[in-house]
Structures are given as structure tokens and as C-alpha cells.
Amino acid sequence: MSAYPYRLQILWITLLVLTWLGYCSPWSGERNLLLGAVMVLVTAASLIGITRRARTRRRTTARILTEVNGTLRTLPSGLKRHTPLVITVGDPNAMSGAWGDDIVRITDAAIWVRCDMPVTLMHVADALKRWRNGQGPDAVALLIAADQGNADTLAAAAWKPWRSAIGAASRAVGYTLPACLAVYAQTPWGKGECPWFGTSGSVPLDAHALPDFLTSRLQRYALAASPAEPESRGLRFALLDALVRWSSKALWPLWADGRSPLHVMAFGVTVVPGVPVSGAPFGCFVAQLTGLTGASTKGRASPRYPLPDALLAGMPRQPIRRAWPRALAHAVMALTVFFGAGTVASADQNRTLMKRLADNLARYQAIPSTQDAVRLDALALIKHDRDELEHYANAGVPMRLDFGLYRGSLWVPIVDRVIADYRPPAAPPSMIELNSMSMFNTGSAVLNPGSNRALVGVLEMIKSHPDKRVLIAGHTDSVGSPDANLKLSLARAAAVRDWLIDASGLSATRFAIQGYGDTRPRASNDIEAGRALNRRVEITLIPDCRDDGSDSTKGHPACS
């Protein structure tokens, strides 16, 4: 895999994000749905942008790749990997003189590819890296015709688009593209080919040290002149030395300033037979430095500029950079982030679950046994928690609680024990029977002082059942007339009711009284023991059967 799989990587990250939102997120469902929709939209926009960029790259580089493949068709297949590949850019004069109408050229030193527009450099560099199966261009050569341009051509604004384009191309191929600066000048003195004078290396060059370093080389060139050409070679030496010094002052600042200066690792100058253009900044510099001036002839055909093969000798070759190790590393990093975010979310939700279990148990245990209805509500929450824990035990722990942090199984025996220990309160007695002989004197409906002890127990039973009404019924034996016994039993029931109202502060509407006289004996009235059982007051708790909610009058009969 030579090209980085951006689309596949984006889909992988989107899948991880949606999985986290769907199975691990502690947020609400509406929020997760909104974030998921935003993620899908961002992914769709990214895929559209990458697809458009790929189409632009294919459209921009189709002709170049066709030329490259056509040129290398008859050469060995390994040539494109073992031969340096250099993209050349530069000012129009230098590019026209070096290339003519060609796009691709193969020399003994490198495969040279031409690029005329800054906006296409990024696509060309990326396409060439794909073409060489992950091995990107080895350098970018900047060709400059020093004596053919004007001041505007050498202005910083003219080269700013190329500097930005080289930075974008470096980002596209994944490394900083080394730059090779090749400077040409035309001279009317001497004929024949002039060698390149310069240096190259694996680290950026120091512009301040270049003039002195190259001057020593140029002096040896001038001293080695044959007897037939001492004057022409001496003039070339002066011109080349001036070209080096002018380049260090006029050209290097164009590339060394700014936030992202170029890494110029090769620099060289040469001269070719020809006539420089009058008024060029370099010509003025030479005239001031040496006093030499060349003939001024405009419109003359530009000579053929040689490509800077010699300057590539010391520059490092770019290794093959396969995309799949980097893509795999990024995919593993995304998976690591997914598990990290899932672990954090799981820890938070497990903490919430444990707190809920502890709070429900503490709330249940804090409720007194006398409030059985409230205890049952709290117990229902605990049973719901138990059902949830059992579901997890049977069906599996969900991802949002997993990641090795789930501790709900430790709570199962605790919750089961609390549920098993619940005991409903004892059912209240349906009726309390009070002996009339211990509470009233014979034939009297006034409570004796000692009857309070028995009535206190009745009062506690009534308060523990606030949803019930109280029926108080009086009974007598058969001694005396039936009318007198009926009135006596009703009066004794009223006396008990009045005491309970005064002692408890309860509303009179909760009480009902009934006098039965001797009509409901429990035993025979023929013997004293039977008559003693029949003399009694019965207190019974009954449901409230009133429909209209209005207060009952004193002495209202109880519901049957």
C-alpha cells in the first residue's frame, strides 16, 4: 500500500465513535443521537472532500504520469526506484531554457519532472510517490536565470507561491522535500560547456559560508586554464564568483525567511554562452563589483541550460515510506483511544450503579417497621435492582458497564438477603374485647380510674392503622329490662369513644358506636360465668365506607 487510506481511516474512526456513543456513552439517548448525526455529517463531508481532491490529483497529473510511463517503458523496471527523482520548478526563463517543450527527462543522474504551476506541485509530488510505491521525490530543483529577469522576477512576492507550494508538497508526501538551488548566467566570453560549481549535503547549507568556500574552488578552475584560454577562463571566474556572491545576498533571503524556510541542501552556479539582458539586477551587480559589462541584445534566442545533475551527488535519497504501517499505527491509536474513553465511561456508570444500590438499601433500612407501606415502596426499588443484576448475570454485562470494571455480582447476595429478611407486620386483631366489669361499675356508664391501662393499648392499635375507622360496640347481660340494657350498652360505647378522642386528638368522624344490649350474648345468661362474658365492650377496625366524604354526626352507626 503506497497511498495512505484516508477514507478507510475516517470510516474506522467513525465506526469507533458511533460504537462508543451507542454502547458506552453515559449521556442521554437524545444527546448520543445528536452527536452521532453530527459525526455522520462530518464523515460524509470529509469523504466528499477527499474524493474531490483525488479526482483533482488524477486530472492534474494524468499527463505527467503518462509521459513518465512512456519514457521509462523501454528501461528496466527497477529504474524508477533506484534512480533519483527530482521535480524542477523555477522562473519562466530558466524553465524554458532547460526544458523547452519537454515534461519528463532522464539523465545519467536522475529522472527529472517538470512543474510549471505552484498549485499543481502538491498533486505532482503525491502522484509521483504513489507511482514509485511509497518512495517520494528526492528533491525539488529551483532553476533561476540570474541575468535574464528583472527586479520584479526576483522579488519575494514572486517566489512566495512557490515556497508555499513546496511546503504543501512536503505535507502531502509526509516529509520535508530537500531543495536544490541552481543559478544560471549567460556570458559572451568563452565558448564550450562550463561545469557546475557548488556543494550539496544531507543538512541545510549555510549561505554565509558559501562565497568563501566556492571562491577557492573557482580559483583552482581559473589557474587550471590551458594556454589557449587564460583570458576567457579568468573572465568566467570573475563572473561565477560574482554570481555566487550575488546569490547569497539576493536569492537566499527569498527562501530562508518566513515561518517555514526551505531546506536548501544543494547549491550551484554555472554559465552558458549567451548574451545577458540589460538592466537585470545581476548585471548591475557584476558591473559594480568587477566593472565587466556584456553586450546587450534583447530578443536573441535563449541558450540551452543544462540540468544540475552534478548537484545531486551529495543529497540523500528518500527511503520507501509504506503507508500501511503508519495507517495501522493510527488505527491502533484510534482503538486505544476508544478503549480509554470506554473505560472512563464504564468507571463512571459503574460508580453510579453502585451508588444507586447502596442508596436504595440504606433508604430501605432506615424506614421503621411500623411504616410498612413506605417500606414496600423502597423494597420494590431493591427488587428492581435485583432483577437488573440477575439480567446482567444471565444475558451478559453490557459494554457500558464492562471493560473489567463491573462489580454488580458482589451485590447480588446482599440484595437477596435483604429481600429474604423482609417480614410483613403482624395483622392487627380484628377486634379487642374489653371487660365491662373492670371498666364500669354495675349499672354505670362512667369509666373507672383503672380502665386507662386497657384503653392505652387500644389507642396504639388505632394510631397504627390511620386508614381504618373504629367501631365501638357495647353489650350487657339479660339482667334488667331490654330497653335499659340497650341504653346502658350504647352509653358505655360512647364513654369509651369519648376517652379515645380526648386522649388521641383524632377526629370524631373516625369513630362509630353501637349498643346491642343483651341481644348478642356470647354465653348463657343462666349462670354467672356466662353473664360475665356477655358484659363487654368490643372495639373493631373497619374500612372507611363513606362515599361523600362528609363528616358523620356523633353516634352514626358503623358500616355493616
XYZ file of C-alpha atoms in Angstrom:
560
model
C 0.000 0.000 0.000
C 1.705 3.195 -1.211
C -1.152 5.678 -0.672
C -2.452 6.478 2.782
C -6.035 5.133 3.103
C -7.656 8.320 4.343
C -11.195 7.217 3.540
C -10.799 3.852 5.220
C -9.235 5.515 8.263
C -12.084 8.011 8.541
C -14.659 5.220 8.298
C -12.796 3.269 11.012
C -12.745 6.260 13.360
C -16.422 6.975 12.642
C -17.305 3.362 13.447
C -15.456 3.587 16.776
C -17.156 6.866 17.690
C -20.636 5.579 16.831
C -19.957 2.348 18.744
C -18.899 4.332 21.792
C -21.966 6.559 21.585
C -24.278 3.564 21.153
C -22.825 1.166 23.737
C -20.511 3.035 26.112
C -21.702 6.625 26.445
C -23.050 7.728 29.848
C -25.041 10.535 28.227
C -28.726 10.579 27.364
C -30.060 8.894 24.256
C -31.060 12.209 22.654
C -27.575 13.622 23.107
C -25.949 10.486 21.738
C -28.258 10.591 18.717
C -27.402 14.240 18.042
C -23.650 13.623 18.339
C -23.936 10.559 16.110
C -25.738 12.567 13.446
C -23.050 15.278 13.604
C -20.327 12.626 13.290
C -22.008 11.110 10.221
C -22.280 14.548 8.580
C -18.619 15.335 9.294
C -17.602 11.949 7.892
C -19.652 12.461 4.745
C -18.139 15.922 4.208
C -14.612 14.545 4.741
C -15.153 11.700 2.285
C -16.508 14.104 -0.330
C -13.506 16.402 0.137
C -11.002 13.540 -0.130
C -12.727 12.180 -3.239
C -12.665 15.584 -4.922
C -9.001 16.009 -4.044
C -8.194 12.592 -5.512
C -10.010 13.492 -8.730
C -8.130 16.781 -8.935
C -4.828 14.971 -8.424
C -5.598 12.429 -11.133
C -6.719 15.135 -13.544
C -3.679 17.305 -12.825
C -1.064 14.588 -13.036
C -2.500 12.388 -15.789
C -0.324 13.898 -18.496
C 2.822 13.817 -16.371
C 2.394 10.173 -15.377
C 1.639 9.254 -18.976
C 4.864 10.922 -20.072
C 6.848 9.258 -17.287
C 5.492 5.789 -18.078
C 6.072 6.312 -21.802
C 9.656 7.436 -21.238
C 10.507 4.549 -18.906
C 8.663 1.865 -20.864
C 11.803 0.550 -22.556
C 14.008 0.852 -19.444
C 14.473 -1.693 -16.618
C 11.557 -1.903 -14.201
C 13.713 -1.093 -11.183
C 14.907 2.205 -12.631
C 12.154 4.260 -11.105
C 13.121 3.033 -7.622
C 16.919 3.160 -7.900
C 17.224 6.449 -9.818
C 16.756 9.798 -8.017
C 13.584 11.600 -8.987
C 13.620 15.405 -8.940
C 10.816 17.891 -9.590
C 12.028 21.090 -11.240
C 10.419 24.491 -10.786
C 11.687 27.985 -11.398
C 11.342 31.241 -13.235
C 9.974 31.088 -16.832
C 13.308 31.982 -18.456
C 15.236 29.228 -16.727
C 12.486 26.635 -17.209
C 12.193 27.456 -20.906
C 15.945 27.276 -21.396
C 16.306 23.977 -19.508
C 13.202 22.164 -20.744
C 11.896 23.542 -23.975
C 8.619 21.663 -24.520
C 9.561 18.518 -22.595
C 7.810 17.367 -19.400
C 9.984 14.420 -18.363
C 13.671 13.881 -18.988
C 16.023 11.099 -17.962
C 19.733 11.791 -17.446
C 22.537 9.700 -16.041
C 21.948 11.255 -12.620
C 18.155 11.421 -12.195
C 14.651 11.362 -13.553
C 13.585 14.990 -13.953
C 9.906 16.009 -13.922
C 8.791 19.499 -14.844
C 6.178 21.506 -12.880
C 5.226 24.980 -14.072
C 2.419 25.967 -11.669
C 2.600 26.223 -7.862
C -0.969 24.933 -7.421
C -0.100 21.619 -9.081
C 3.157 20.901 -7.229
C 1.430 19.184 -4.300
C -0.530 16.874 -6.589
C 2.538 16.092 -8.694
C 4.636 15.169 -5.643
C 1.863 12.980 -4.212
C 1.253 11.264 -7.568
C 4.957 10.528 -8.038
C 5.129 8.992 -4.575
C 2.229 6.701 -5.438
C 3.837 5.918 -8.797
C 7.033 4.817 -7.039
C 5.099 2.708 -4.495
C 5.769 4.873 -1.472
C 9.138 6.372 -2.435
C 8.556 10.086 -2.916
C 10.553 12.653 -4.909
C 14.118 13.037 -3.722
C 14.316 16.819 -4.185
C 12.865 19.947 -5.717
C 15.245 21.832 -8.020
C 14.793 25.615 -8.255
C 16.131 26.898 -11.589
C 16.897 30.641 -11.767
C 18.263 32.604 -14.741
C 20.048 35.399 -12.885
C 20.747 37.731 -15.800
C 17.505 37.265 -17.722
C 14.988 38.606 -15.169
C 14.042 41.972 -13.826
C 13.610 43.219 -10.295
C 10.003 42.002 -10.122
C 11.033 38.448 -11.011
C 13.400 38.309 -8.054
C 11.009 39.921 -5.575
C 9.871 37.966 -2.515
C 6.239 38.188 -3.663
C 7.089 36.395 -6.906
C 8.550 33.390 -5.078
C 6.113 33.261 -2.161
C 3.606 30.991 -4.020
C 6.400 28.533 -4.797
C 7.575 28.484 -1.199
C 4.028 27.772 -0.001
C 3.620 25.134 -2.732
C 6.810 23.315 -1.659
C 5.568 23.339 1.934
C 2.217 21.866 0.832
C 4.007 19.232 -1.257
C 6.132 18.286 1.768
C 2.989 17.762 3.818
C 1.434 15.710 1.005
C 4.375 13.276 0.788
C 4.945 13.170 4.551
C 8.472 14.609 4.766
C 10.350 17.838 4.069
C 11.368 17.988 0.445
C 15.071 18.963 0.078
C 15.675 21.920 -2.224
C 18.391 22.288 -4.832
C 19.107 25.873 -5.906
C 20.634 26.089 -9.413
C 21.557 29.550 -10.769
C 22.419 30.272 -14.410
C 24.086 33.241 -16.073
C 24.908 33.918 -19.714
C 28.310 35.152 -20.759
C 29.709 36.367 -24.090
C 33.245 35.381 -23.015
C 34.367 31.954 -23.985
C 32.674 29.064 -25.623
C 32.113 25.491 -24.601
C 30.486 23.874 -21.616
C 31.125 25.205 -18.108
C 30.991 22.829 -15.132
C 28.749 23.333 -12.131
C 30.361 24.948 -9.109
C 28.558 24.272 -5.866
C 28.066 21.929 -2.967
C 25.445 19.535 -1.626
C 24.918 17.544 1.551
C 22.437 15.930 3.916
C 21.909 19.075 6.034
C 20.771 22.579 5.020
C 23.565 24.785 3.724
C 24.863 27.954 5.386
C 24.516 30.860 2.962
C 27.142 32.966 4.764
C 29.902 30.376 4.336
C 29.181 29.603 0.684
C 31.010 32.523 -1.032
C 34.393 31.841 0.619
C 34.029 28.097 0.166
C 33.212 28.292 -3.546
C 35.757 31.039 -4.280
C 38.588 28.616 -3.508
C 37.132 26.143 -5.989
C 36.763 28.836 -8.624
C 40.364 29.956 -8.175
C 41.600 26.458 -8.901
C 39.382 26.444 -12.002
C 40.943 29.673 -13.212
C 44.520 28.513 -12.508
C 43.954 25.265 -14.412
C 43.252 27.121 -17.673
C 45.092 25.997 -20.752
C 47.437 28.470 -22.577
C 44.803 28.905 -25.241
C 42.066 30.189 -22.911
C 43.562 32.039 -19.916
C 41.641 35.228 -20.572
C 38.215 33.681 -21.185
C 38.529 31.400 -18.166
C 39.604 34.311 -15.993
C 36.539 36.261 -17.090
C 34.371 33.259 -16.336
C 35.951 33.037 -12.877
C 35.083 36.650 -12.165
C 31.521 36.150 -13.425
C 30.995 32.925 -11.436
C 32.428 34.456 -8.254
C 30.094 37.420 -8.669
C 27.203 35.012 -9.290
C 27.920 33.167 -6.022
C 28.121 36.370 -4.014
C 25.043 37.853 -5.626
C 23.050 34.639 -4.985
C 23.966 34.588 -1.284
C 22.711 38.156 -0.910
C 19.786 38.348 -3.327
C 18.392 34.793 -3.612
C 18.879 33.102 -0.281
C 16.767 35.616 1.695
C 13.841 34.782 -0.589
C 13.835 31.213 0.726
C 15.295 31.492 4.219
C 12.788 33.925 5.746
C 9.239 33.167 6.794
C 7.751 30.601 9.160
C 8.685 27.583 7.054
C 12.047 28.216 5.323
C 13.151 25.744 2.696
C 15.827 23.194 3.457
C 18.316 24.112 0.721
C 20.737 21.154 0.699
C 22.367 21.808 -2.684
C 23.521 24.971 -4.357
C 25.369 25.531 -7.622
C 26.127 28.099 -10.301
C 27.140 27.803 -13.929
C 27.416 29.972 -17.005
C 26.353 29.275 -20.553
C 27.307 31.049 -23.748
C 24.895 33.856 -24.489
C 24.082 37.492 -24.011
C 22.560 38.766 -20.740
C 19.604 41.130 -20.746
C 20.486 44.691 -19.973
C 19.121 46.137 -16.789
C 18.963 42.798 -14.957
C 19.795 43.079 -11.235
C 22.643 40.599 -11.578
C 24.185 42.510 -14.496
C 24.189 45.680 -12.435
C 25.779 43.817 -9.544
C 28.548 42.436 -11.795
C 29.233 45.867 -13.253
C 29.580 47.369 -9.775
C 31.730 44.512 -8.467
C 34.052 43.858 -11.439
C 33.429 46.602 -13.973
C 32.658 43.972 -16.625
C 29.721 44.546 -18.946
C 28.370 42.322 -21.674
C 26.758 43.201 -24.930
C 23.080 43.985 -24.596
C 20.963 42.190 -27.112
C 17.287 41.635 -26.488
C 15.215 39.125 -28.373
C 18.070 36.760 -29.004
C 17.170 33.058 -28.668
C 17.791 31.641 -25.204
C 20.582 29.053 -24.989
C 20.076 25.547 -23.711
C 20.501 25.386 -19.925
C 21.912 22.127 -18.518
C 20.053 20.394 -15.721
C 22.012 20.409 -12.433
C 22.940 16.693 -12.382
C 26.195 17.296 -10.540
C 24.460 18.943 -7.583
C 22.551 15.760 -6.671
C 25.664 13.762 -5.744
C 25.716 14.655 -2.044
C 21.960 14.842 -1.438
C 20.344 11.959 0.470
C 17.987 9.551 -1.253
C 14.471 9.256 0.071
C 13.568 5.865 1.535
C 10.410 3.960 0.701
C 7.680 5.037 3.065
C 4.909 2.473 3.023
C 1.568 3.861 4.049
C 0.195 0.742 5.724
C 2.486 0.800 8.833
C 1.518 4.416 9.514
C -2.161 3.715 8.774
C -2.080 0.647 11.022
C -0.428 2.648 13.804
C -3.101 5.337 13.504
C -5.855 2.704 13.547
C -4.355 1.159 16.702
C -4.118 4.616 18.275
C -7.796 5.231 17.496
C -8.684 1.855 19.011
C -6.635 2.690 22.105
C -8.478 5.987 22.487
C -11.766 4.088 22.092
C -10.890 1.679 24.891
C -9.639 4.530 27.058
C -12.859 6.502 26.589
C -14.883 3.319 27.116
C -13.027 2.579 30.354
C -13.644 6.103 31.671
C -17.344 5.897 30.763
C -17.624 2.413 32.289
C -15.996 3.569 35.528
C -18.445 6.459 35.784
C -21.518 4.300 35.104
C -20.361 1.541 37.463
C -19.874 4.145 40.158
C -23.396 5.429 39.513
C -24.812 1.881 39.700
C -23.014 1.078 42.962
C -24.185 4.352 44.498
C -27.780 3.654 43.470
C -27.677 0.188 45.018
C -26.164 1.497 48.238
C -28.646 4.389 48.469
C -31.669 2.132 47.901
C -30.505 -0.310 50.579
C -29.748 2.489 53.046
C -33.137 4.124 52.418
C -34.970 0.829 52.967
C -33.114 0.019 56.167
C -33.779 3.498 57.580
C -37.590 3.130 57.344
C -39.169 1.889 60.638
C -41.131 -1.339 60.517
C -44.298 0.497 61.531
C -44.391 2.254 58.120
C -44.936 -0.866 56.111
C -46.356 0.864 53.012
C -43.256 3.063 52.661
C -41.025 0.047 53.270
C -42.772 -1.840 50.479
C -42.123 1.032 48.042
C -38.442 1.021 48.968
C -38.333 -2.760 48.742
C -39.797 -2.580 45.217
C -36.781 -0.491 44.134
C -34.434 -3.075 45.635
C -36.262 -5.861 43.792
C -35.931 -3.904 40.568
C -32.185 -3.614 41.219
C -32.032 -7.368 41.886
C -33.810 -8.100 38.590
C -31.347 -5.857 36.739
C -28.336 -7.619 38.316
C -29.790 -11.046 37.515
C -30.378 -9.978 33.912
C -26.732 -8.977 33.633
C -25.692 -12.305 35.159
C -27.806 -14.307 32.695
C -27.617 -12.255 29.488
C -24.157 -10.751 29.950
C -22.878 -7.420 31.203
C -23.480 -4.591 28.677
C -20.441 -2.846 27.197
C -21.197 0.393 29.026
C -20.575 -1.395 32.365
C -17.873 -3.766 31.212
C -14.169 -3.160 30.468
C -13.336 -5.255 33.541
C -14.897 -2.772 35.988
C -18.289 -4.410 36.692
C -18.789 -5.353 40.363
C -22.542 -5.862 40.401
C -22.203 -9.618 41.017
C -20.870 -8.857 44.510
C -24.131 -7.122 45.378
C -26.436 -9.992 44.388
C -26.175 -11.957 47.713
C -26.547 -8.733 49.710
C -29.708 -7.719 47.852
C -31.139 -11.256 48.052
C -30.567 -11.364 51.800
C -32.326 -8.032 52.337
C -35.308 -9.159 50.270
C -35.487 -12.510 52.074
C -35.321 -10.852 55.506
C -38.410 -8.775 54.911
C -41.283 -9.749 57.176
C -44.682 -8.093 56.849
C -46.069 -6.662 60.111
C -48.405 -8.835 62.139
C -52.023 -8.462 61.151
C -53.938 -6.287 63.603
C -56.509 -8.010 65.758
C -59.892 -7.789 64.137
C -61.427 -6.958 67.485
C -60.347 -6.049 71.019
C -62.700 -7.052 73.750
C -62.814 -5.059 76.999
C -64.444 -6.467 80.118
C -67.156 -4.037 81.237
C -66.914 -5.132 84.897
C -63.304 -3.889 85.115
C -64.127 -0.573 83.439
C -67.614 0.332 84.749
C -69.487 -0.110 87.982
C -72.755 -2.044 87.903
C -75.412 -0.136 86.015
C -72.964 2.803 85.330
C -71.543 4.208 82.069
C -68.738 6.179 83.766
C -65.213 4.797 83.244
C -63.385 3.671 86.335
C -59.970 5.282 87.008
C -58.204 1.960 86.462
C -59.556 1.482 82.942
C -56.945 3.765 81.335
C -54.348 0.996 81.171
C -56.560 -1.182 78.965
C -57.556 1.733 76.717
C -53.921 2.772 76.036
C -53.354 -0.498 74.117
C -56.485 0.185 72.090
C -55.203 3.686 71.289
C -51.859 2.360 69.926
C -53.663 -0.075 67.631
C -55.870 2.702 66.255
C -52.880 5.016 65.528
C -51.005 2.278 63.647
C -53.905 1.976 61.176
C -54.788 5.512 60.123
C -56.774 4.278 57.138
C -59.377 2.413 59.235
C -62.464 3.520 61.118
C -63.200 2.364 64.652
C -66.442 0.623 65.639
C -67.161 0.555 69.382
C -69.985 -1.789 70.386
C -71.415 -2.224 73.901
C -73.033 -5.467 75.220
C -74.839 -6.378 78.506
C -76.293 -9.462 80.141
C -80.011 -10.134 80.355
C -80.461 -8.803 83.883
C -82.845 -5.873 83.765
C -85.205 -4.683 81.090
C -84.117 -4.875 77.444
C -84.587 -1.110 76.928
C -82.440 -0.264 79.910
C -79.740 -2.701 78.807
C -79.767 -1.210 75.269
C -79.321 2.333 76.575
C -76.595 1.199 79.014
C -74.596 -0.559 76.294
C -74.786 2.486 73.986
C -73.743 4.836 76.808
C -70.732 2.673 77.688
C -69.629 2.594 73.976
C -69.930 6.403 73.874
C -67.818 6.733 77.037
C -65.021 4.639 75.523
C -65.185 6.648 72.304
C -65.004 9.981 74.127
C -61.935 8.866 76.090
C -60.144 7.757 72.934
C -60.929 11.052 71.184
C -59.677 13.099 74.122
C -56.521 11.016 74.531
C -55.542 10.857 70.859
C -56.840 14.088 69.360
C -58.343 12.119 66.486
C -61.427 13.311 64.634
C -64.779 12.046 65.892
C -65.638 11.053 62.344
C -63.275 8.083 62.610
C -65.400 6.542 65.356
C -68.781 4.839 65.258
C -70.680 3.471 68.269
C -73.343 0.813 68.589
C -75.315 -0.509 71.586
C -76.617 -4.058 71.385
C -77.855 -4.540 74.931
C -78.434 -8.253 75.649
C -79.272 -9.155 72.032
C -75.875 -10.749 71.202
C -74.858 -12.932 74.123
C -71.632 -14.953 73.876
C -72.656 -17.364 76.626
C -75.753 -18.399 78.580
C -77.205 -15.786 80.880
C -78.443 -18.503 83.239
C -75.142 -18.726 85.097
C -72.878 -16.003 86.484
C -69.866 -17.002 84.386
C -71.906 -16.674 81.207
C -73.352 -13.322 82.235
C -69.768 -12.059 82.916
C -68.736 -12.948 79.355
C -71.752 -11.174 77.949
C -70.950 -7.892 79.768
C -68.288 -6.455 77.361
C -67.219 -3.624 75.024
C -65.891 -4.701 71.574
C -63.601 -2.398 69.528
C -63.228 -3.325 65.827
C -61.210 -1.695 62.956
C -63.268 -1.497 59.776
C -62.703 0.067 56.284
C -63.973 3.608 55.794
C -67.124 3.063 53.737
C -68.288 6.674 53.453
C -68.809 7.817 49.850
C -69.470 11.550 50.093
C -66.567 12.466 52.342
C -68.847 14.491 54.661
C -68.445 14.395 58.416
C -70.744 11.995 60.236
C -72.716 13.136 63.215
C -71.971 11.855 66.653
C -73.311 8.379 67.146
C -73.512 7.478 63.413
C -73.938 3.683 63.100
C -70.955 1.758 61.680
C -70.828 0.277 58.176
C -72.126 -3.247 58.063
